[in-house]
Coordinates of C-alpha atoms in Angstrom, one line a residue:
M1 CA -16.3 -6.4 25.0
T2 CA -16.7 -6.8 21.3
S3 CA -20.2 -7.8 20.0
F4 CA -20.8 -10.0 17.0
A5 CA -24.0 -10.7 15.1
V6 CA -24.5 -13.6 12.8
I7 CA -27.5 -13.6 10.4
G8 CA -28.6 -17.2 9.6
A9 CA -28.9 -20.3 11.6
G10 CA -28.2 -22.8 8.9
I11 CA -25.0 -24.9 9.1
I12 CA -22.7 -22.1 7.9
G13 CA -24.1 -19.5 10.2
A14 CA -24.0 -21.9 13.1
A15 CA -20.4 -22.8 12.3
V16 CA -19.4 -19.1 12.0
A17 CA -21.1 -18.3 15.4
R18 CA -19.3 -21.2 17.0
E19 CA -16.0 -20.2 15.5
L20 CA -16.5 -16.7 16.9
T21 CA -17.1 -18.0 20.4
Q22 CA -13.9 -20.1 20.2
R23 CA -11.7 -17.3 18.9
F24 CA -13.2 -14.6 21.1
P25 CA -14.4 -16.3 24.3
D26 CA -14.7 -13.1 26.3
D27 CA -16.9 -11.4 23.7
H28 CA -20.6 -11.9 22.8
V29 CA -22.2 -13.5 19.8
T30 CA -25.9 -13.2 18.8
V31 CA -27.4 -15.4 16.0
Y32 CA -30.6 -14.2 14.2
D33 CA -32.8 -16.4 12.1
K34 CA -36.4 -15.7 10.9
A35 CA -37.3 -19.4 11.2
D36 CA -38.5 -21.0 14.5
S37 CA -35.9 -23.7 14.4
V38 CA -32.3 -24.0 13.2
A39 CA -31.4 -25.7 9.8
S40 CA -34.9 -24.9 8.5
H41 CA -33.9 -24.1 4.9
Q42 CA -31.1 -25.5 2.7
T43 CA -29.4 -27.2 5.6
G44 CA -32.5 -29.2 6.4
H45 CA -33.4 -30.0 2.8
N46 CA -30.5 -31.9 1.2
S47 CA -29.3 -35.4 0.7
G48 CA -26.6 -35.3 3.3
V49 CA -23.5 -36.0 1.1
V50 CA -20.1 -35.0 2.4
H51 CA -18.3 -34.1 -0.8
A52 CA -14.7 -35.1 -1.2
G53 CA -13.6 -32.4 -3.6
L54 CA -13.7 -34.2 -7.0
Y55 CA -15.0 -31.5 -9.4
Y56 CA -13.7 -28.2 -8.3
Q57 CA -11.0 -26.1 -10.0
P58 CA -7.7 -26.7 -8.2
G59 CA -6.6 -23.7 -6.2
S60 CA -10.1 -22.2 -6.0
L61 CA -11.6 -21.2 -2.7
K62 CA -14.2 -23.9 -3.1
A63 CA -11.6 -26.6 -3.6
R64 CA -9.4 -25.5 -0.7
L65 CA -12.2 -25.1 1.8
C66 CA -13.9 -28.3 0.7
R67 CA -10.9 -30.4 1.5
R68 CA -10.3 -28.6 4.8
G69 CA -14.0 -28.8 5.6
V70 CA -14.2 -32.5 5.2
N71 CA -11.6 -33.1 7.8
L72 CA -13.1 -30.6 10.3
L73 CA -16.6 -32.0 9.7
R74 CA -15.6 -35.6 10.2
D75 CA -13.7 -34.8 13.4
F76 CA -16.6 -32.8 14.7
A77 CA -19.2 -35.5 13.9
L78 CA -17.2 -38.2 15.5
D79 CA -16.6 -36.1 18.6
R80 CA -20.2 -35.2 19.0
G81 CA -21.7 -38.6 18.1
V82 CA -23.4 -37.4 14.8
P83 CA -23.7 -40.3 12.3
Y84 CA -21.0 -40.1 9.7
E85 CA -20.4 -42.9 7.2
E86 CA -17.7 -43.2 4.5
C87 CA -19.9 -45.1 2.1
G88 CA -17.9 -44.2 -1.0
K89 CA -19.0 -42.9 -4.4
L90 CA -18.8 -43.9 -8.1
V91 CA -19.0 -41.3 -10.9
V92 CA -20.0 -43.5 -13.8
A93 CA -19.4 -43.0 -17.5
L94 CA -22.0 -44.9 -19.6
E95 CA -20.9 -43.6 -23.0
Q96 CA -17.5 -43.2 -24.6
V97 CA -17.9 -39.4 -24.9
E98 CA -18.1 -39.2 -21.1
E99 CA -14.8 -41.0 -20.5
D100 CA -12.5 -38.0 -21.3
R101 CA -14.6 -35.8 -19.0
L102 CA -14.2 -38.4 -16.3
R103 CA -10.5 -38.5 -16.7
S104 CA -10.4 -34.7 -16.4
I105 CA -12.4 -35.0 -13.1
H106 CA -9.8 -37.6 -11.9
E107 CA -7.0 -35.1 -12.6
K108 CA -8.8 -32.4 -10.6
A109 CA -9.4 -34.8 -7.7
I110 CA -5.7 -35.7 -7.6
A111 CA -4.7 -32.0 -7.7
N112 CA -7.2 -31.3 -4.9
G113 CA -5.7 -34.0 -2.7
V114 CA -8.7 -36.2 -2.6
P115 CA -7.5 -39.4 -1.0
G116 CA -7.8 -42.9 -2.6
V117 CA -9.4 -41.8 -5.9
E118 CA -8.9 -44.1 -8.8
L119 CA -10.4 -44.8 -12.3
V120 CA -11.9 -48.3 -12.5
G121 CA -13.3 -50.4 -15.3
P122 CA -16.5 -52.5 -15.6
E123 CA -15.2 -55.5 -13.5
R124 CA -14.1 -53.3 -10.6
I125 CA -17.4 -51.3 -10.8
L126 CA -19.2 -54.6 -10.2
E127 CA -16.9 -55.4 -7.2
I128 CA -17.7 -52.0 -5.6
E129 CA -21.4 -51.9 -6.6
P130 CA -22.7 -55.3 -7.7
N131 CA -25.9 -53.7 -9.1
A132 CA -24.3 -50.9 -11.0
T133 CA -23.1 -50.8 -14.6
G134 CA -20.7 -48.6 -16.6
R135 CA -17.8 -48.4 -19.1
L136 CA -15.5 -46.5 -16.7
A137 CA -15.9 -44.9 -13.3
L138 CA -14.1 -42.7 -10.8
H139 CA -14.2 -44.3 -7.3
S140 CA -13.9 -42.0 -4.3
P141 CA -13.8 -44.4 -1.3
H142 CA -13.9 -41.7 1.3
T143 CA -16.9 -39.7 0.1
A144 CA -19.3 -39.8 3.1
I145 CA -22.9 -39.1 4.2
I146 CA -24.1 -37.3 7.3
D147 CA -27.1 -35.6 8.9
Y148 CA -26.4 -31.8 8.4
A149 CA -29.3 -30.7 10.5
A150 CA -27.9 -32.7 13.4
V151 CA -24.5 -31.1 12.9
T152 CA -26.2 -27.7 13.0
R153 CA -28.0 -28.4 16.2
A154 CA -24.7 -29.5 17.8
L155 CA -23.0 -26.4 16.6
V156 CA -25.8 -24.2 18.0
D157 CA -25.6 -26.1 21.3
D158 CA -21.9 -25.1 21.5
V159 CA -22.8 -21.5 20.8
R160 CA -25.3 -21.5 23.6
S161 CA -22.9 -23.3 26.0
A162 CA -20.3 -20.6 25.3
G163 CA -22.8 -17.9 26.3
G164 CA -24.0 -16.9 22.9
T165 CA -27.6 -15.8 22.2
V166 CA -29.7 -17.5 19.5
R167 CA -32.8 -15.5 18.4
L168 CA -35.2 -17.6 16.4
G169 CA -38.3 -16.2 14.8
A170 CA -36.4 -12.9 14.4
E171 CA -36.5 -11.8 10.8
V172 CA -33.9 -9.2 9.9
T173 CA -35.7 -6.3 8.3
G174 CA -32.9 -3.7 8.2
I175 CA -29.1 -3.2 8.6
T176 CA -27.2 0.0 9.0
N177 CA -23.5 -0.3 8.3
S178 CA -20.9 2.4 9.4
A179 CA -17.3 2.6 10.1
D180 CA -18.0 2.2 13.8
G181 CA -20.3 -0.8 13.7
C182 CA -23.6 -2.2 12.5
S183 CA -27.2 -2.2 13.7
I184 CA -29.7 -4.9 13.0
S185 CA -33.5 -4.3 13.0
T186 CA -36.1 -6.9 13.5
P187 CA -39.9 -6.5 14.2
E188 CA -38.9 -6.4 17.9
G189 CA -36.5 -3.5 17.7
T190 CA -32.9 -2.6 16.8
E191 CA -29.6 -3.7 18.3
S192 CA -26.1 -2.4 17.7
F193 CA -23.0 -4.6 17.1
D194 CA -19.4 -4.1 16.4
F195 CA -19.4 -6.6 13.5
V196 CA -22.0 -8.5 11.5
I197 CA -21.5 -11.7 9.4
A198 CA -24.4 -12.6 7.1
C199 CA -24.8 -16.3 6.1
A200 CA -28.4 -16.0 4.8
G201 CA -28.5 -18.6 2.1
L202 CA -31.7 -18.1 0.0
Q203 CA -32.0 -14.5 1.2
S204 CA -28.3 -13.6 0.9
D205 CA -28.6 -11.1 -1.8
R206 CA -31.4 -9.2 0.0
I207 CA -29.5 -9.1 3.3
A208 CA -26.4 -8.0 1.4
R209 CA -28.4 -5.1 -0.2
M210 CA -29.5 -4.0 3.2
A211 CA -25.9 -3.7 4.3
G212 CA -24.9 -1.7 1.1
G213 CA -23.8 -4.7 -1.0
D214 CA -23.7 -4.9 -4.7
A215 CA -26.9 -5.8 -6.7
Y216 CA -25.2 -8.9 -8.1
P217 CA -24.8 -11.7 -7.7
K218 CA -28.6 -12.3 -7.3
I219 CA -30.2 -15.4 -6.0
V220 CA -32.3 -17.4 -8.5
P221 CA -34.0 -20.3 -6.7
F222 CA -34.0 -23.8 -8.3
F223 CA -35.8 -26.6 -6.6
G224 CA -34.5 -30.2 -6.5
Q225 CA -36.9 -33.0 -6.0
Y226 CA -35.7 -36.3 -4.5
S227 CA -37.7 -39.5 -4.3
K228 CA -37.2 -42.2 -1.7
L229 CA -37.1 -45.7 -3.2
A230 CA -39.3 -48.4 -1.8
P231 CA -37.9 -50.3 1.2
E232 CA -36.8 -53.3 -0.8
Y233 CA -34.3 -51.1 -2.6
R234 CA -32.6 -49.7 0.5
T235 CA -29.6 -52.1 0.0
V236 CA -29.4 -51.9 -3.8
L237 CA -26.2 -49.9 -3.4
N238 CA -23.4 -49.8 -0.9
G239 CA -22.8 -46.0 -1.5
L240 CA -23.5 -43.3 -4.0
V241 CA -23.7 -43.5 -7.8
Y242 CA -23.4 -40.3 -9.8
P243 CA -23.4 -39.5 -13.6
V244 CA -20.5 -37.7 -15.3
P245 CA -21.4 -34.0 -15.4
D246 CA -22.2 -32.6 -18.8
P247 CA -20.5 -29.2 -19.3
A248 CA -23.3 -28.1 -21.6
Y249 CA -25.8 -28.7 -18.8
P250 CA -25.9 -26.3 -15.8
F251 CA -26.7 -28.9 -13.1
L252 CA -25.4 -32.4 -12.2
G253 CA -28.3 -34.6 -13.2
V254 CA -30.1 -37.5 -11.5
H255 CA -28.0 -39.7 -9.1
L256 CA -28.5 -42.2 -6.4
T257 CA -27.7 -41.3 -2.8
K258 CA -27.7 -43.4 0.3
R259 CA -28.8 -41.6 3.5
V260 CA -27.5 -42.1 7.0
D261 CA -30.9 -43.4 8.1
G262 CA -30.5 -46.2 5.5
E263 CA -33.0 -44.8 3.0
M264 CA -32.0 -44.7 -0.7
L265 CA -32.8 -41.6 -2.6
V266 CA -32.9 -40.9 -6.4
G267 CA -32.7 -37.4 -7.7
P268 CA -32.7 -34.5 -7.9
N269 CA -34.2 -32.8 -10.8
A270 CA -33.5 -29.1 -11.1
F271 CA -36.1 -26.5 -12.2
L272 CA -37.0 -22.9 -11.5
S273 CA -38.7 -22.6 -8.1
F274 CA -41.6 -20.1 -7.9
G275 CA -40.6 -19.1 -4.4
R276 CA -37.4 -19.2 -2.5
E277 CA -39.0 -21.2 0.3
N278 CA -41.6 -23.1 -1.7
Y279 CA -40.6 -26.5 -0.4
S280 CA -44.1 -28.0 -0.9
G281 CA -44.3 -26.8 -4.5
R282 CA -47.9 -25.7 -3.8
R283 CA -47.3 -22.1 -2.8
I284 CA -46.1 -19.5 -5.3
G285 CA -43.9 -16.7 -3.9
I286 CA -45.1 -13.6 -5.6
K287 CA -42.2 -11.4 -4.5
D288 CA -39.6 -14.1 -5.4
S289 CA -41.1 -14.8 -8.8
L290 CA -41.3 -11.1 -9.7
D291 CA -37.6 -10.8 -8.7
V292 CA -36.7 -13.5 -11.2
V293 CA -38.9 -11.9 -13.9
A294 CA -37.1 -8.6 -13.4
N295 CA -33.6 -10.1 -13.4
A296 CA -32.1 -9.5 -16.8
G297 CA -29.4 -12.1 -16.1
F298 CA -32.0 -14.8 -15.6
W299 CA -33.4 -14.3 -19.1
K300 CA -29.9 -14.5 -20.6
F301 CA -29.4 -17.8 -18.7
A302 CA -32.8 -19.1 -19.8
S303 CA -32.1 -18.4 -23.4
R304 CA -28.9 -20.5 -23.3
N305 CA -30.5 -23.4 -21.4
M306 CA -33.9 -23.9 -23.0
S307 CA -33.2 -27.5 -24.1
A308 CA -32.0 -28.4 -20.5
A309 CA -35.2 -26.8 -19.1
V310 CA -37.3 -29.0 -21.4
Q311 CA -35.5 -32.1 -20.3
E312 CA -35.8 -31.2 -16.6
F313 CA -39.5 -30.4 -17.0
G314 CA -40.1 -33.9 -18.3
A315 CA -38.6 -35.3 -15.1
V316 CA -40.6 -32.9 -13.0
V317 CA -44.0 -34.0 -14.4
S318 CA -43.1 -37.7 -14.8
R319 CA -41.6 -39.7 -11.9
Q320 CA -41.2 -42.7 -14.3
K321 CA -38.9 -40.7 -16.5
F322 CA -37.1 -39.5 -13.5
L323 CA -36.5 -43.1 -12.3
A324 CA -35.6 -44.3 -15.8
G325 CA -32.5 -42.0 -15.7
A326 CA -31.3 -43.8 -12.5
A327 CA -32.0 -47.3 -14.0
R328 CA -29.4 -46.6 -16.7
Y329 CA -26.8 -46.8 -13.9
V330 CA -28.5 -49.5 -11.8
P331 CA -30.6 -51.7 -14.1
S332 CA -32.4 -53.5 -11.3
L333 CA -34.2 -50.2 -10.6
E334 CA -36.3 -50.7 -13.7
G335 CA -39.9 -50.4 -12.6
A336 CA -39.0 -49.5 -9.0
E337 CA -41.5 -47.6 -6.9
S338 CA -40.6 -44.4 -5.1
T339 CA -42.2 -41.7 -3.0
P340 CA -41.3 -38.0 -3.4
I341 CA -39.9 -36.3 -0.3
T342 CA -39.9 -32.6 0.6
R343 CA -38.0 -30.8 -2.1
G344 CA -34.8 -28.8 -1.5
I345 CA -34.2 -25.3 -3.0
R346 CA -30.8 -24.3 -4.2
A347 CA -29.7 -20.7 -3.6
Q348 CA -28.1 -20.3 -7.0
S349 CA -26.2 -17.1 -7.4
M350 CA -26.3 -15.6 -10.9
D351 CA -24.3 -12.7 -12.3
V352 CA -25.6 -9.9 -14.5
N353 CA -24.6 -11.9 -17.6
G354 CA -26.7 -14.8 -16.6
D355 CA -23.8 -17.0 -15.7
L356 CA -24.0 -19.2 -12.6
V357 CA -21.5 -18.2 -10.0
D358 CA -19.3 -21.2 -9.3
D359 CA -17.0 -20.3 -6.5
F360 CA -17.8 -19.1 -3.0
V361 CA -18.2 -15.4 -2.9
I362 CA -17.6 -13.2 0.2
E363 CA -18.2 -9.5 0.2
V364 CA -16.9 -7.2 2.9
I365 CA -18.3 -3.7 3.4
G366 CA -17.2 -1.8 6.5
R367 CA -18.0 -3.9 9.5
A368 CA -20.2 -6.3 7.6
T369 CA -19.1 -9.6 6.0
L370 CA -21.5 -11.0 3.5
L371 CA -21.4 -14.6 2.3
R372 CA -23.0 -14.0 -1.1
N373 CA -22.6 -17.5 -2.6
A374 CA -22.0 -20.9 -0.9
P375 CA -23.2 -23.6 -3.3
S376 CA -22.4 -27.2 -3.0
P377 CA -20.1 -28.1 -1.2
G378 CA -21.1 -25.3 1.1
A379 CA -22.4 -27.6 3.9
T380 CA -19.3 -29.9 3.6
S381 CA -17.1 -26.8 3.8
S382 CA -19.1 -25.1 6.6
L383 CA -16.5 -25.3 9.4
A384 CA -13.7 -24.3 7.0
I385 CA -15.7 -21.4 5.6
A386 CA -16.2 -20.3 9.2
E387 CA -12.5 -20.5 9.9
H388 CA -11.8 -18.5 6.7
I389 CA -14.4 -15.8 7.3
V390 CA -13.4 -15.2 10.9
S391 CA -9.7 -15.2 10.2
E392 CA -10.1 -12.7 7.4
M393 CA -12.3 -10.4 9.6
A394 CA -9.8 -10.6 12.5
A395 CA -6.9 -9.8 10.2
N396 CA -8.7 -6.9 8.4
H397 CA -9.8 -5.3 11.7
R398 CA -6.7 -6.3 13.7
L399 CA -8.8 -8.2 16.3
A400 CA -6.8 -10.2 18.8
S401 CA -8.1 -13.8 19.1
V402 CA -7.1 -16.8 21.0

């Protein structure tokens, strides 16, 4: 019997573990996570958007797995009774300079096979979102929202039902990787496996180094703070309203996101997090902060993005400024009240030159497969990433699967 270990019980790790139980039903899968519950980190701290594949370079791994992932995720959610709503999305240009960038996004979306996308003018914007305004917008009617933590719990239920083992509160402290297999050490001891797949998110670079992986890409954590609008604004939009990305700016910018529980969120900002798991913002992670300080690539990144950092810091310290950005797209939000919710932390991979790694990155060393970078749309693509990783591993090692 072949034994598999999966490190990480977020949505991607859970999807990989489930895929293994389906491909190799007679073998055994063990999932490790240091948290006491599944989906405790990035999976449980996001807005729940199911991305349609608008922005990604056609032909890239990210683009291909996003489109495949949307279909798999939708089918899984409908089958398992997880809330899934195709509320639609507008990407809105407010200024003339944004219109050419929006047309470029439209071309990418068409090339990526995103269904139903169209460019719409001011009158059609008001038909779709009566409270929104703009010169030109890209409408993606099938962009959806979901509860990713609920999806993860359902995936883990499938793993357990198939005979898999899920070890929570089990922090991986060491990995040995040889031609014959891998062993994983936790505070409770060491176990040997034929194959290991690491989907460790915010800790992916550290886990990769344990397995003999490259020093780069390194994780630099950036927090994103969302605010929940007051109850009277829950129906201000039918779906999602996003800005046109600025290529000179490393992150997307403030947008408005409907959630499956009916709440309306505004955000996020993006700023360096002093701790990879500092969700409250009150606890500085000394080790994580020193890692950033010692990262030469980060300083190159920072030197190129100082103006963006100043802009984001203003939104961090002033919620009024934060909301004012959203009111440019939905004027009725002027003066709205909101309440900050628990921040999310993005596991942003950065290379040695200080460039943000855009595409998914998978590193294979011996019997270990390491997911080094899975930015947005990582959650959307989770089931497709699992298919891809397990298929590649089976082909590389000539494993017979069902």
